[in-house]
XYZ file of N, CA and C in Angstrom:
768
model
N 0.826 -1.213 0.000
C 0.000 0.000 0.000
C 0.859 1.262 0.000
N 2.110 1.269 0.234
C 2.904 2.286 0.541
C 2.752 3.500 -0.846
N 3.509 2.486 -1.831
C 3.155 3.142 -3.060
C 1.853 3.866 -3.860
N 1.370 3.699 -3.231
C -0.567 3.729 -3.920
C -0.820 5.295 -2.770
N -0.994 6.062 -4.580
C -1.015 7.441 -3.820
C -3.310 7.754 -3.456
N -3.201 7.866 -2.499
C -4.423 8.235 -2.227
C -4.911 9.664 -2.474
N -5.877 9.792 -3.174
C -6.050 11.410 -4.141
C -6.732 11.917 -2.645
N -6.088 13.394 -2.969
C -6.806 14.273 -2.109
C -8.158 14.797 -2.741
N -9.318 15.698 -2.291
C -10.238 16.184 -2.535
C -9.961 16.815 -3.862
N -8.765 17.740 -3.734
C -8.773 18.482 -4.375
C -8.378 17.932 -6.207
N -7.387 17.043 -5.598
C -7.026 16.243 -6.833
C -7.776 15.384 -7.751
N -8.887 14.544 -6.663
C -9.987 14.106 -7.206
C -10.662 15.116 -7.994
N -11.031 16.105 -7.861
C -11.680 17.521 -8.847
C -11.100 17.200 -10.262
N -9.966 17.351 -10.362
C -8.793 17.804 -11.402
C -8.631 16.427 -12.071
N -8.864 14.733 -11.317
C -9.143 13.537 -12.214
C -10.508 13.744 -12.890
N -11.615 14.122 -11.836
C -13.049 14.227 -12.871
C -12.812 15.225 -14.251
N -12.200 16.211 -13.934
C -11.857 16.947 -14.762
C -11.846 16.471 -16.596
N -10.007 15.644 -15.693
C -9.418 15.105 -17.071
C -10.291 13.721 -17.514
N -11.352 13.374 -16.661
C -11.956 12.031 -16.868
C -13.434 12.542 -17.985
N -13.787 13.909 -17.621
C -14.818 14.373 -18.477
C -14.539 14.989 -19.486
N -13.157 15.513 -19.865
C -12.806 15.726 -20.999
C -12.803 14.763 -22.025
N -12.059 13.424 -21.544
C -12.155 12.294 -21.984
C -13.355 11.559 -22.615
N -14.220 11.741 -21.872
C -15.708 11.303 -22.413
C -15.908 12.193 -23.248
N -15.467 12.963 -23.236
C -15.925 14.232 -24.813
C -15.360 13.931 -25.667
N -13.982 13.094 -25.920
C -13.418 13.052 -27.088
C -13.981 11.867 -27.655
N -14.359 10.509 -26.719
C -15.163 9.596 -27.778
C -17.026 10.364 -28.279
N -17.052 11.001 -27.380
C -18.444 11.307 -28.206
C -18.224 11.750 -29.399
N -16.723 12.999 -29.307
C -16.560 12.880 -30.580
C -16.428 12.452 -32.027
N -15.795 11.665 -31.464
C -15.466 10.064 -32.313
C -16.604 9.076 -32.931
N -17.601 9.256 -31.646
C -18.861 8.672 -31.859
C -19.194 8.773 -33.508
N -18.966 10.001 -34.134
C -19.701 10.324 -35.489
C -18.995 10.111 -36.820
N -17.522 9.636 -36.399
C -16.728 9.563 -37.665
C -15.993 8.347 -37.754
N -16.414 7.369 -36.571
C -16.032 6.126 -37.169
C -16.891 5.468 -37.536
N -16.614 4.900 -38.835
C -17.281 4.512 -40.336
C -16.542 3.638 -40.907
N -16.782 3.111 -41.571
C -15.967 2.535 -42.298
C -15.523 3.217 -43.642
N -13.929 2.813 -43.597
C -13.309 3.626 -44.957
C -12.384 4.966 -44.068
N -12.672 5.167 -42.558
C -11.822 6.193 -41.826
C -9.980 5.043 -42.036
N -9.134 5.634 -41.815
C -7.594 4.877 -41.562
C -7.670 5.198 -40.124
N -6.990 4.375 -39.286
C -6.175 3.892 -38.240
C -5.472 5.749 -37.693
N -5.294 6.430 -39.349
C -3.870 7.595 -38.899
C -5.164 8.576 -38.804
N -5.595 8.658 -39.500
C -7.141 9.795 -39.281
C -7.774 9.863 -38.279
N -7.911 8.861 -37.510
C -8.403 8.306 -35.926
C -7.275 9.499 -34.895
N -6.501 8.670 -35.499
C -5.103 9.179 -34.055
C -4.963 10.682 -34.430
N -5.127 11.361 -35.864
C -4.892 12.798 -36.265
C -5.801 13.566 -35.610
N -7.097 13.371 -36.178
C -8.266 13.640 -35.311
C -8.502 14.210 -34.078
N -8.299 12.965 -33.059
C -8.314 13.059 -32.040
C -7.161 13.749 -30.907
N -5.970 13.850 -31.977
C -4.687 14.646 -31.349
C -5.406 16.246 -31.525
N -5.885 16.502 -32.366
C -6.219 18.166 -32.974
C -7.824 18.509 -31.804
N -8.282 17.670 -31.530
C -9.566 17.797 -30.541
C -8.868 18.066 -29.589
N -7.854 16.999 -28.937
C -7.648 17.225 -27.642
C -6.422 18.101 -27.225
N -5.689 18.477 -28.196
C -5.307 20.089 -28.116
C -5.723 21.379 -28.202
N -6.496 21.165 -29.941
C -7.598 22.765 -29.531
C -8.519 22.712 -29.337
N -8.818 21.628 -28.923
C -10.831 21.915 -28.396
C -10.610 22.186 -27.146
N -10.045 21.162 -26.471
C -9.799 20.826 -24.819
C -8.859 21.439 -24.769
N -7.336 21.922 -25.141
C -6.278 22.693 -24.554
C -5.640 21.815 -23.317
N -5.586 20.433 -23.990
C -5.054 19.197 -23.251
C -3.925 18.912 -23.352
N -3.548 17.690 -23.465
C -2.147 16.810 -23.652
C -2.572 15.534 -23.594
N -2.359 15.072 -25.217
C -2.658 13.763 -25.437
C -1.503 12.969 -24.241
N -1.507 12.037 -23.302
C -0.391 11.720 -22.614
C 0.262 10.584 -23.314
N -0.711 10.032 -24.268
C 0.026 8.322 -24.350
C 1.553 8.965 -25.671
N 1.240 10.163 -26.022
C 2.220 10.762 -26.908
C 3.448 10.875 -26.687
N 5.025 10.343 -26.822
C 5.691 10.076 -26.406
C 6.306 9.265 -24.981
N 5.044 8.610 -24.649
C 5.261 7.469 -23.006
C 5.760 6.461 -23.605
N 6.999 5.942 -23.025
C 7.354 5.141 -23.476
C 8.334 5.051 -24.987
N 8.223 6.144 -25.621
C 8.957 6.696 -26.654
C 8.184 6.337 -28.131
N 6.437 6.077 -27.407
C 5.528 5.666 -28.402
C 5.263 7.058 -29.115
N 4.955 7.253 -30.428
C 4.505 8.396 -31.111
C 3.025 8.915 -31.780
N 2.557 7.998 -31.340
C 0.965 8.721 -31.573
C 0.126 8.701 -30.340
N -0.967 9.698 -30.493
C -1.821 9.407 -29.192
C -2.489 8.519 -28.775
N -3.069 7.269 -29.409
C -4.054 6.420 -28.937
C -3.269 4.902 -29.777
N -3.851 4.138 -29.396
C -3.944 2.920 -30.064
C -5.402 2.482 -30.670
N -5.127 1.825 -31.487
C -6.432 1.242 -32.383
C -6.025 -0.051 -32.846
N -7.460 -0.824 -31.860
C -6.952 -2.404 -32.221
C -8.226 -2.835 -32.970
N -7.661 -3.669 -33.960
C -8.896 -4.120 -34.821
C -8.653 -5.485 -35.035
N -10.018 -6.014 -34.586
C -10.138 -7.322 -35.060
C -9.325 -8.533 -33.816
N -8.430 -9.329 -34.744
C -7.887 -10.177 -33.470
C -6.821 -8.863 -32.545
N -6.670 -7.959 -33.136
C -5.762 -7.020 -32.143
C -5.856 -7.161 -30.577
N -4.807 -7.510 -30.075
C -5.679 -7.759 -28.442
C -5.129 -5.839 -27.349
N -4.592 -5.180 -28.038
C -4.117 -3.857 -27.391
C -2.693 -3.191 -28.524
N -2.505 -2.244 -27.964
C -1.669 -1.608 -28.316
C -1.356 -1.534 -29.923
N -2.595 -1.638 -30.697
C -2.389 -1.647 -32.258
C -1.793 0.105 -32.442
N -0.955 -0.344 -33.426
C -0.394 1.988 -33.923
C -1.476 1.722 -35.077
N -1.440 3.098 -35.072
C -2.134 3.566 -36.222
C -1.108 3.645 -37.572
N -1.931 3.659 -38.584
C -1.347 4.301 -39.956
C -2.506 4.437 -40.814
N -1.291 4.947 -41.908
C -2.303 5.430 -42.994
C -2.794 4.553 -43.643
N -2.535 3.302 -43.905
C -3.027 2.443 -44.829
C -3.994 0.998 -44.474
N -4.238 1.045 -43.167
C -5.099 0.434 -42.109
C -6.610 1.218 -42.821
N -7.167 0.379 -43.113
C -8.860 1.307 -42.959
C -9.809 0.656 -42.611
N -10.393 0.936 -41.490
C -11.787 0.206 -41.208
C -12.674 -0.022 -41.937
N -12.908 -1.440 -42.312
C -13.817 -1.804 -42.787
C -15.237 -2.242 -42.313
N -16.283 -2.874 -43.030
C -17.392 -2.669 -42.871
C -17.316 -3.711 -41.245
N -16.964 -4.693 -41.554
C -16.876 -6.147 -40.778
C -16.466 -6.261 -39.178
N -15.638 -5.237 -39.305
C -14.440 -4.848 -38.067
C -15.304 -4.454 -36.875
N -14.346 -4.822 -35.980
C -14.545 -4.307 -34.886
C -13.221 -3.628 -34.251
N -13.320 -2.762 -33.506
C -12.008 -1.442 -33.083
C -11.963 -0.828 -32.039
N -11.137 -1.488 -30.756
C -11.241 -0.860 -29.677
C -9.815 0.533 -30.147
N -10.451 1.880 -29.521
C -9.775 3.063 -29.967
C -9.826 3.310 -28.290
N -8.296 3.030 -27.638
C -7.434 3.555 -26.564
C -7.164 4.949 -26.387
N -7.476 5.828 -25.569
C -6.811 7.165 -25.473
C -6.834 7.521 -23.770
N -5.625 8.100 -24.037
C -5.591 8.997 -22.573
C -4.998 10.223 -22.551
N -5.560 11.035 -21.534
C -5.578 12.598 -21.892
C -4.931 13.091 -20.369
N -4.129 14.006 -20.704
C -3.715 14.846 -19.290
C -4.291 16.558 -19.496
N -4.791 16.922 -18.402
C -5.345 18.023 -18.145
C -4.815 18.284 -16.527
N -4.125 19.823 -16.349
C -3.786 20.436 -15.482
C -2.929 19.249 -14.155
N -2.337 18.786 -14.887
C -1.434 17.621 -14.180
C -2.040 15.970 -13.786
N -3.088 15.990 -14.378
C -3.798 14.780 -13.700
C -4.235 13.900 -15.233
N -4.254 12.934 -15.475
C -4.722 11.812 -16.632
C -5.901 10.980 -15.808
N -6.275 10.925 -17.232
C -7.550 10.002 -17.594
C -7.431 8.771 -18.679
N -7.891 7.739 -18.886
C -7.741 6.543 -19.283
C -8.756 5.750 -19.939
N -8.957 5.766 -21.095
C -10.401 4.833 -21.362
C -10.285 4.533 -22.847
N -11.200 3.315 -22.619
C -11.342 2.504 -23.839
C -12.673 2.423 -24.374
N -12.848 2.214 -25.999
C -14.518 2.005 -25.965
C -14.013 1.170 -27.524
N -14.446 0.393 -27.686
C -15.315 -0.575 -28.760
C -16.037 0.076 -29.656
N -15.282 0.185 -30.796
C -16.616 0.518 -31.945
C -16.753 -0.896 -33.074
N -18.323 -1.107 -33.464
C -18.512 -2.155 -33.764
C -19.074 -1.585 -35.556
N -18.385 -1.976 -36.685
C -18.926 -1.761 -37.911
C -20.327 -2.552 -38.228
N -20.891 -1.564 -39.152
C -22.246 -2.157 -39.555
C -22.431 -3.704 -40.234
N -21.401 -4.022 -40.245
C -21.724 -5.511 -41.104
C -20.813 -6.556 -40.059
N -20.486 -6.534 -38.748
C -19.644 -6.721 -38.297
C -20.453 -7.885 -37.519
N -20.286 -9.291 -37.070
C -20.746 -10.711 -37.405
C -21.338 -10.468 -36.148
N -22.782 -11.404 -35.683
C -23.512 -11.577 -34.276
C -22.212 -11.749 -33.425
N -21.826 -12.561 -33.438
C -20.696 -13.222 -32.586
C -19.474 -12.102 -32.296
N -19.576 -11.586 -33.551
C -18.282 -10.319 -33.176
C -18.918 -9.441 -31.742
N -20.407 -9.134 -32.301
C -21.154 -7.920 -31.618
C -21.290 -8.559 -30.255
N -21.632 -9.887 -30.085
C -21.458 -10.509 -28.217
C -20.599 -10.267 -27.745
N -19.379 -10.472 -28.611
C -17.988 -10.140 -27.732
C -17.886 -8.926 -27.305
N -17.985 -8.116 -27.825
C -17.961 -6.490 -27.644
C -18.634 -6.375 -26.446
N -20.156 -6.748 -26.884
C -20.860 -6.275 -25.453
C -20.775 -6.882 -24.519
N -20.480 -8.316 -24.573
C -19.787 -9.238 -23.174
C -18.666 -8.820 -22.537
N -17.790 -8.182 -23.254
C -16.679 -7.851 -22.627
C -17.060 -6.316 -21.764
N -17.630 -5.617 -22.098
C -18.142 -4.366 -21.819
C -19.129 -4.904 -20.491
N -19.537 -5.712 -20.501
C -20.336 -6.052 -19.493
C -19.258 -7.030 -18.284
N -18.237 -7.500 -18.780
C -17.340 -8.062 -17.845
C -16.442 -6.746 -16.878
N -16.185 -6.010 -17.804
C -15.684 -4.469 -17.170
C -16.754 -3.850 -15.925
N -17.871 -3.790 -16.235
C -18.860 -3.299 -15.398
C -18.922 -4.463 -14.191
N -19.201 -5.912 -14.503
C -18.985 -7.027 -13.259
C -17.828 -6.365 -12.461
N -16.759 -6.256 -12.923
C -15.536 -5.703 -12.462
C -15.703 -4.341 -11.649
N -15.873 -3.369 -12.109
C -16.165 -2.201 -11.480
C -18.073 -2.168 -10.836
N -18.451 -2.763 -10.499
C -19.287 -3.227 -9.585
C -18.847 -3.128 -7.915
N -17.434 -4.087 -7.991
C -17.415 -5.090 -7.050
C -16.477 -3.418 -5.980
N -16.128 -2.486 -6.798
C -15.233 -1.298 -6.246
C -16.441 -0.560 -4.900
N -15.390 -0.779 -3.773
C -15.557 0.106 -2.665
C -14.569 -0.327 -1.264
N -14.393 0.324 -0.802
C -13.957 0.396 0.411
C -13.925 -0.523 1.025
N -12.625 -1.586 1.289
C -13.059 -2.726 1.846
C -13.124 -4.209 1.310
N -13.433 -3.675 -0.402
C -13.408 -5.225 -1.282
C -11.578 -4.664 -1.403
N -11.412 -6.019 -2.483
C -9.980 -6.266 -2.505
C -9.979 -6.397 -4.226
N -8.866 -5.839 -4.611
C -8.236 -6.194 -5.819
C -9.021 -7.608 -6.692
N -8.581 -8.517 -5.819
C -9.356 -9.959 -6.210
C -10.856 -10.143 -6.149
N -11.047 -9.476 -5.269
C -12.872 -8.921 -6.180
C -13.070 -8.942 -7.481
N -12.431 -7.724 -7.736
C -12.926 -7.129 -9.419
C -12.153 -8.294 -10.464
N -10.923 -8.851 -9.888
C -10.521 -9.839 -11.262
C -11.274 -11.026 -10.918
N -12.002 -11.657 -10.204
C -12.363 -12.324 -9.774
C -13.756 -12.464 -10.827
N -14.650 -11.311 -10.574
C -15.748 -11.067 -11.005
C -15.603 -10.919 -12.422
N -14.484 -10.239 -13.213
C -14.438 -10.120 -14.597
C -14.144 -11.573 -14.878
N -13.539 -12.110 -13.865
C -12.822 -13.555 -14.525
C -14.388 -14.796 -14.803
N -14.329 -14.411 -13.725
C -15.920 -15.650 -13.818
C -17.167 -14.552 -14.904
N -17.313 -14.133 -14.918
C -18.393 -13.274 -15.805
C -17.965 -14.048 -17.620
N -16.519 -13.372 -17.945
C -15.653 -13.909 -19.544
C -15.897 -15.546 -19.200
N -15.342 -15.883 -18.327
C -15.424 -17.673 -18.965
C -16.524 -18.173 -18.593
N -17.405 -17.884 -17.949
C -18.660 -18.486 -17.797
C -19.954 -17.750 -19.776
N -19.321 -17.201 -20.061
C -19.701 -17.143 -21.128
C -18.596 -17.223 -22.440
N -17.685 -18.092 -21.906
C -16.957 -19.177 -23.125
C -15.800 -18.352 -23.934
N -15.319 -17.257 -22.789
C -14.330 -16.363 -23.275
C -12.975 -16.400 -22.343
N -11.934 -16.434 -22.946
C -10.961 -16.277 -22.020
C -10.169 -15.173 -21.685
N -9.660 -14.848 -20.611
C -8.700 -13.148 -19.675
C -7.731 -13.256 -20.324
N -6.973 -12.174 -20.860
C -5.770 -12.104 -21.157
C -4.905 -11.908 -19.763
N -4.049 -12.591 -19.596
C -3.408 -12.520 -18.440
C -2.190 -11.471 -18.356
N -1.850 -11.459 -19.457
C -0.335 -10.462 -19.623
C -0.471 -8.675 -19.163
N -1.482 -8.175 -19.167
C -1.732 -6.817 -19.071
C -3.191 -6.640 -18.218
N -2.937 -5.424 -17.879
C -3.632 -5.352 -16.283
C -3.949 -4.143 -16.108
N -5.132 -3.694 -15.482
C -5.352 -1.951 -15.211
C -4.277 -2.231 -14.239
N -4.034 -0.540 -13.957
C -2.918 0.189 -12.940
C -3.548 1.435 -12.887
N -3.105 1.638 -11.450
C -3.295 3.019 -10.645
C -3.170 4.059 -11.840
N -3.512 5.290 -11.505
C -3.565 6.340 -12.466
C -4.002 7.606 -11.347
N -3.122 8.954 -12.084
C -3.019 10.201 -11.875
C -1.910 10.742 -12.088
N -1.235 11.541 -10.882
C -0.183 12.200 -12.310
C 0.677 11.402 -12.627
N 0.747 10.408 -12.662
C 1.314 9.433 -13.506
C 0.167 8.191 -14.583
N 0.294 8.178 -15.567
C -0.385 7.326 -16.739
C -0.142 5.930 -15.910
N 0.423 5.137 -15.446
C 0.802 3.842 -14.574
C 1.335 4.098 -13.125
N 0.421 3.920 -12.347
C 0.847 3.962 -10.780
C 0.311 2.467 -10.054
N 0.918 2.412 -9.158
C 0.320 1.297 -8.428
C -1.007 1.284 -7.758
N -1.925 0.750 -7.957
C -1.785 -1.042 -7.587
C -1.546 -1.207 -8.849
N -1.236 -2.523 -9.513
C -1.599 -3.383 -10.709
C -2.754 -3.929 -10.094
N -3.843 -4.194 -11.020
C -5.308 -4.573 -11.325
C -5.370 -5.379 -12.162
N -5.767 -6.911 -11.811
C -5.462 -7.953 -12.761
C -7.205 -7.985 -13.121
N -7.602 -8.822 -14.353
C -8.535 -8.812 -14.741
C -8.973 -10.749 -14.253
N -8.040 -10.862 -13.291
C -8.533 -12.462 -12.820
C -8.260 -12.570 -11.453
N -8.661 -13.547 -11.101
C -8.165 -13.467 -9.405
C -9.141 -14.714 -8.452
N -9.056 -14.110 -7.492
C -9.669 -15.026 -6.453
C -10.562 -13.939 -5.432
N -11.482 -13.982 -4.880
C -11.754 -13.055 -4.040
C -11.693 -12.938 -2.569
N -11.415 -11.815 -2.256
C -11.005 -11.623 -1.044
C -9.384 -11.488 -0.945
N -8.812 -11.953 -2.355
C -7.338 -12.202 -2.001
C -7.083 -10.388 -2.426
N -5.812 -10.150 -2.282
C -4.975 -8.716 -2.790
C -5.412 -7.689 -1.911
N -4.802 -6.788 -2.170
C -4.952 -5.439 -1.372
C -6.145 -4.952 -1.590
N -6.554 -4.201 -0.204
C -7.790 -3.617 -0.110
C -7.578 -2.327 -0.607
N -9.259 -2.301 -1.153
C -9.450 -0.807 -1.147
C -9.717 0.304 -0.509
N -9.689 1.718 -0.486
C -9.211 2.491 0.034
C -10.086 3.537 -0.252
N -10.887 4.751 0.260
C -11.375 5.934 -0.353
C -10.291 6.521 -0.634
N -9.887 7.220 -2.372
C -9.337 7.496 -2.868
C -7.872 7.567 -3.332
N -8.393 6.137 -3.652
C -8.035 5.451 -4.383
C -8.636 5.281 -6.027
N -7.440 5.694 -7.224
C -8.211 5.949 -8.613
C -7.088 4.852 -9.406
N -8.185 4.300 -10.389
C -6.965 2.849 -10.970
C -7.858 3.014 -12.321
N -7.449 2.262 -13.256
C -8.302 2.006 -14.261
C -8.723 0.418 -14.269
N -9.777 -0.086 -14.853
C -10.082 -1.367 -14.946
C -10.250 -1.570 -16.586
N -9.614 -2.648 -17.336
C -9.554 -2.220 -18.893
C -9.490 -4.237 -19.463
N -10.461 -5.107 -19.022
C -10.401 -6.415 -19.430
C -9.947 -6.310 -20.856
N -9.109 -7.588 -20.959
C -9.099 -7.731 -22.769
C -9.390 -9.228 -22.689
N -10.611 -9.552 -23.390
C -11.365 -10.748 -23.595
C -10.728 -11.161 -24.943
N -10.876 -12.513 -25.058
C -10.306 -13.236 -26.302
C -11.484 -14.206 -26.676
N -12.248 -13.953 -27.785
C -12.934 -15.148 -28.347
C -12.658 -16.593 -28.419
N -11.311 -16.706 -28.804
C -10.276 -18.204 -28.147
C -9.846 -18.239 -27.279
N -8.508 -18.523 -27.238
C -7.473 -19.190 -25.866
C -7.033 -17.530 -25.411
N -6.240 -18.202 -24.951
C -5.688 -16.695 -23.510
C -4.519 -16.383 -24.273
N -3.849 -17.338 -25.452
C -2.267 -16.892 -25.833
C -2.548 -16.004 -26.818
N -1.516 -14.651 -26.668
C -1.170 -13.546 -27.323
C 0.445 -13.800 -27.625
N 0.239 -12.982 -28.408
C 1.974 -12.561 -29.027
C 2.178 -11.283 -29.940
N 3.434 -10.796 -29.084
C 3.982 -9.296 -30.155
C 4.178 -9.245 -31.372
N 3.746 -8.338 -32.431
C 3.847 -8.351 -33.657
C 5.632 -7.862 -34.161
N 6.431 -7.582 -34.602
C 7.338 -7.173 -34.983
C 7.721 -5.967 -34.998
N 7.015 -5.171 -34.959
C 6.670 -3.418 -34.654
C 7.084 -3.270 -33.079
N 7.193 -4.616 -32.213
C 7.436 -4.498 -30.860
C 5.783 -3.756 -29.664
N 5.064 -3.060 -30.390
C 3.744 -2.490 -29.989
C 2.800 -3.517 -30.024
N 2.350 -4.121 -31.160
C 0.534 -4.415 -31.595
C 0.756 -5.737 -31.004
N -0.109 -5.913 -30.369
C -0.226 -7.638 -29.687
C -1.680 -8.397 -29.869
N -1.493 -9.391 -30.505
C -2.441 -10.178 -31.325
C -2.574 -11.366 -30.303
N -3.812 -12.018 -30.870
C -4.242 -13.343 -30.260
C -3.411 -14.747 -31.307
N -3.108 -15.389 -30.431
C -2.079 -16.093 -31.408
C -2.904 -17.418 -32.294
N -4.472 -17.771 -31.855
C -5.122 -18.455 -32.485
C -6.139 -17.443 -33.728
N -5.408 -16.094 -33.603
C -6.100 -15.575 -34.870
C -7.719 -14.946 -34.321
N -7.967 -15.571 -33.461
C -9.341 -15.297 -33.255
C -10.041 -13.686 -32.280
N -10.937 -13.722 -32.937
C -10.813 -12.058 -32.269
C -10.609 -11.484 -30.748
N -10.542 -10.304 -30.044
C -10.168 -9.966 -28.799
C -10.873 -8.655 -28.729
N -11.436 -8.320 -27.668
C -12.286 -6.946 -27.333
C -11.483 -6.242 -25.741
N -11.844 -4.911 -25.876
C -11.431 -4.092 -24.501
C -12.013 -3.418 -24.308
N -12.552 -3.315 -22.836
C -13.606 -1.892 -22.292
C -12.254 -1.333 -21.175
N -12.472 -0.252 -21.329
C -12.001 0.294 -19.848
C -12.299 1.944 -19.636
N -12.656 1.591 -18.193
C -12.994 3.526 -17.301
C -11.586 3.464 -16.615
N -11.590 4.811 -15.965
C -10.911 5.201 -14.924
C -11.673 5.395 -13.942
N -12.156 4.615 -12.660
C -12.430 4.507 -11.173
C -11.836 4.916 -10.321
N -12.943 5.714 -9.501
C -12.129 6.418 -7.749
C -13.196 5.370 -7.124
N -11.972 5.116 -6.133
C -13.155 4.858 -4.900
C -13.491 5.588 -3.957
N -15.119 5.871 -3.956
C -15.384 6.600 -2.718
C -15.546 6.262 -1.559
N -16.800 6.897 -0.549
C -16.821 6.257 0.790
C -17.349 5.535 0.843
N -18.298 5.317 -0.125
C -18.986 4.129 0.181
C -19.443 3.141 -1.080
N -18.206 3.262 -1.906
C -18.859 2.629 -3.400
C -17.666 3.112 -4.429
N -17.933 3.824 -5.929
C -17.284 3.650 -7.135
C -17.762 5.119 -7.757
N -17.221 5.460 -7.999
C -17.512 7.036 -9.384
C -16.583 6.492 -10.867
N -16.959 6.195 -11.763
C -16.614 6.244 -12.786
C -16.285 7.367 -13.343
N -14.770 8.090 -13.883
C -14.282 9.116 -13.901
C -14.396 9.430 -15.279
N -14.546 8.505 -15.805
C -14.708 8.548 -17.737
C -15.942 8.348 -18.014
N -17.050 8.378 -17.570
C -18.229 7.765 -17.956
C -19.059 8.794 -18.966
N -19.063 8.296 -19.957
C -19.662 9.165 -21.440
C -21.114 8.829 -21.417
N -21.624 10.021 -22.179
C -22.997 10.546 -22.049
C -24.091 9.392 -22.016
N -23.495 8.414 -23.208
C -24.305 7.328 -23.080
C -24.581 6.218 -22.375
N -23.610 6.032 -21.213
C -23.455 5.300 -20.292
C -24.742 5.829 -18.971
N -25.058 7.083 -19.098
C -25.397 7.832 -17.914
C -26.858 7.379 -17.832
């Protein structure tokens, strides 16, 4: 627990902040992913919103010595897809679009699923199963449950409906740092891991796999794929815990 910075009042302000800016940029987004947009139009886009609309700082922009703002994973993509120009969403696809934003020293974190119009029943369960394993997950947040709650609950939610956790990557703490402690596994046992805390802010971000649990790095060293080919989905908010429960810090208009 040492490490795990507990937000003050004031700081909590300044996460809702950067957490409601955030929900503004997928609403944005909401209207121009289509099919026939590229991968680089996504990430252009959304760099030019969240500088002159918001007067932000894309953060994921040079972390790590990565160079665009977001990731865009399509299809079996299981995270961290780059963008380019010659990627274009098609009708079929499905595209989790990653972004995180810093405003007045504090970041925000979130993921959302966009599903194309011709894009298969089975694609569209995954999407919303996984989106609904995120919520099992951030359910279980308050004062008192433990880490192994929420992976616990995402874990049994995905395989009880015939999906498997990616085990390799994990929400983490968040504020003025993009990765702070705790690590937040998306599996677990309950009751086990560190308790929670009022204010305390982490992100929760499952990546479900239509097949097996094995992934592997593409050659680019970034884009990480499912290694049976088969597709992979991601939801994720940024969560405080309060006194007596959960505030979702990213939560967009349509969620409300």
């Amino acid at each position: 627990m040492n490490n795990i910075k507990i937000k003050t009042a004031d700081e909590i302000e300044l996460m809702r902040e950067s957490g409601r800016l955030l929900a503004s940029v997928f609403k944005m987004l909401d209207s121009i992913m289509v099919p026939g947009i590229s991968t680089m139009e996504i990430n252009d886009k959304v760099e030019s919103y969240i500088v002159n609309e918001l007067q932000a700082r894309p953060a994921s922009k040079g972390q790590y010595g990565y160079q665009y703002v977001l990731n865009t994973s399509l299809n079996e993509v299981v995270c961290h897809g780059v963008p380019k120009t010659d990627e274009i969403v098609k009708a079929k696809d499905i595209i989790n679009v990653d972004i995180t934003l810093e405003k007045n020293g504090f970041i925000a974190d979130s993921s959302k699923m966009y599903v194309m119009p011709e894009a298969s029943p089975l694609a569209r369960k995954l999407v919303k199963d996984t989106y609904a394993a995120m919520w099992e997950g951030i359910k279980q947040v308050k004062p008192g449950a433990t880490l192994g709650d929420i992976g616990s609950a995402i874990q049994h939610y995905a395989e009880s409906h015939g999906y498997s956790v990616v085990r390799e990557y994990c929400g983490h703490g968040i504020g003025r740092e993009m990765h702070e402690d705790p690590q937040v596994l998306h599996y677990g046992v309950r009751g086990k891991g560190i308790e929670l805390k009022e204010g305390m802010t982490f992100t929760i971000e499952p990546m479900i796999n239509q097949g097996g649990m094995k992934i592997k790095t593409k050659k680019d060293g970034w884009t990480v794929v499912t290694r049976d080919k088969k597709l992979s989905a991601q939801s994720e908010h940024t969560v405080l815990v309060t006194k007596d429960g959960y505030e979702v810090l990213t939560l967009r208009d349509e969620e409300k």
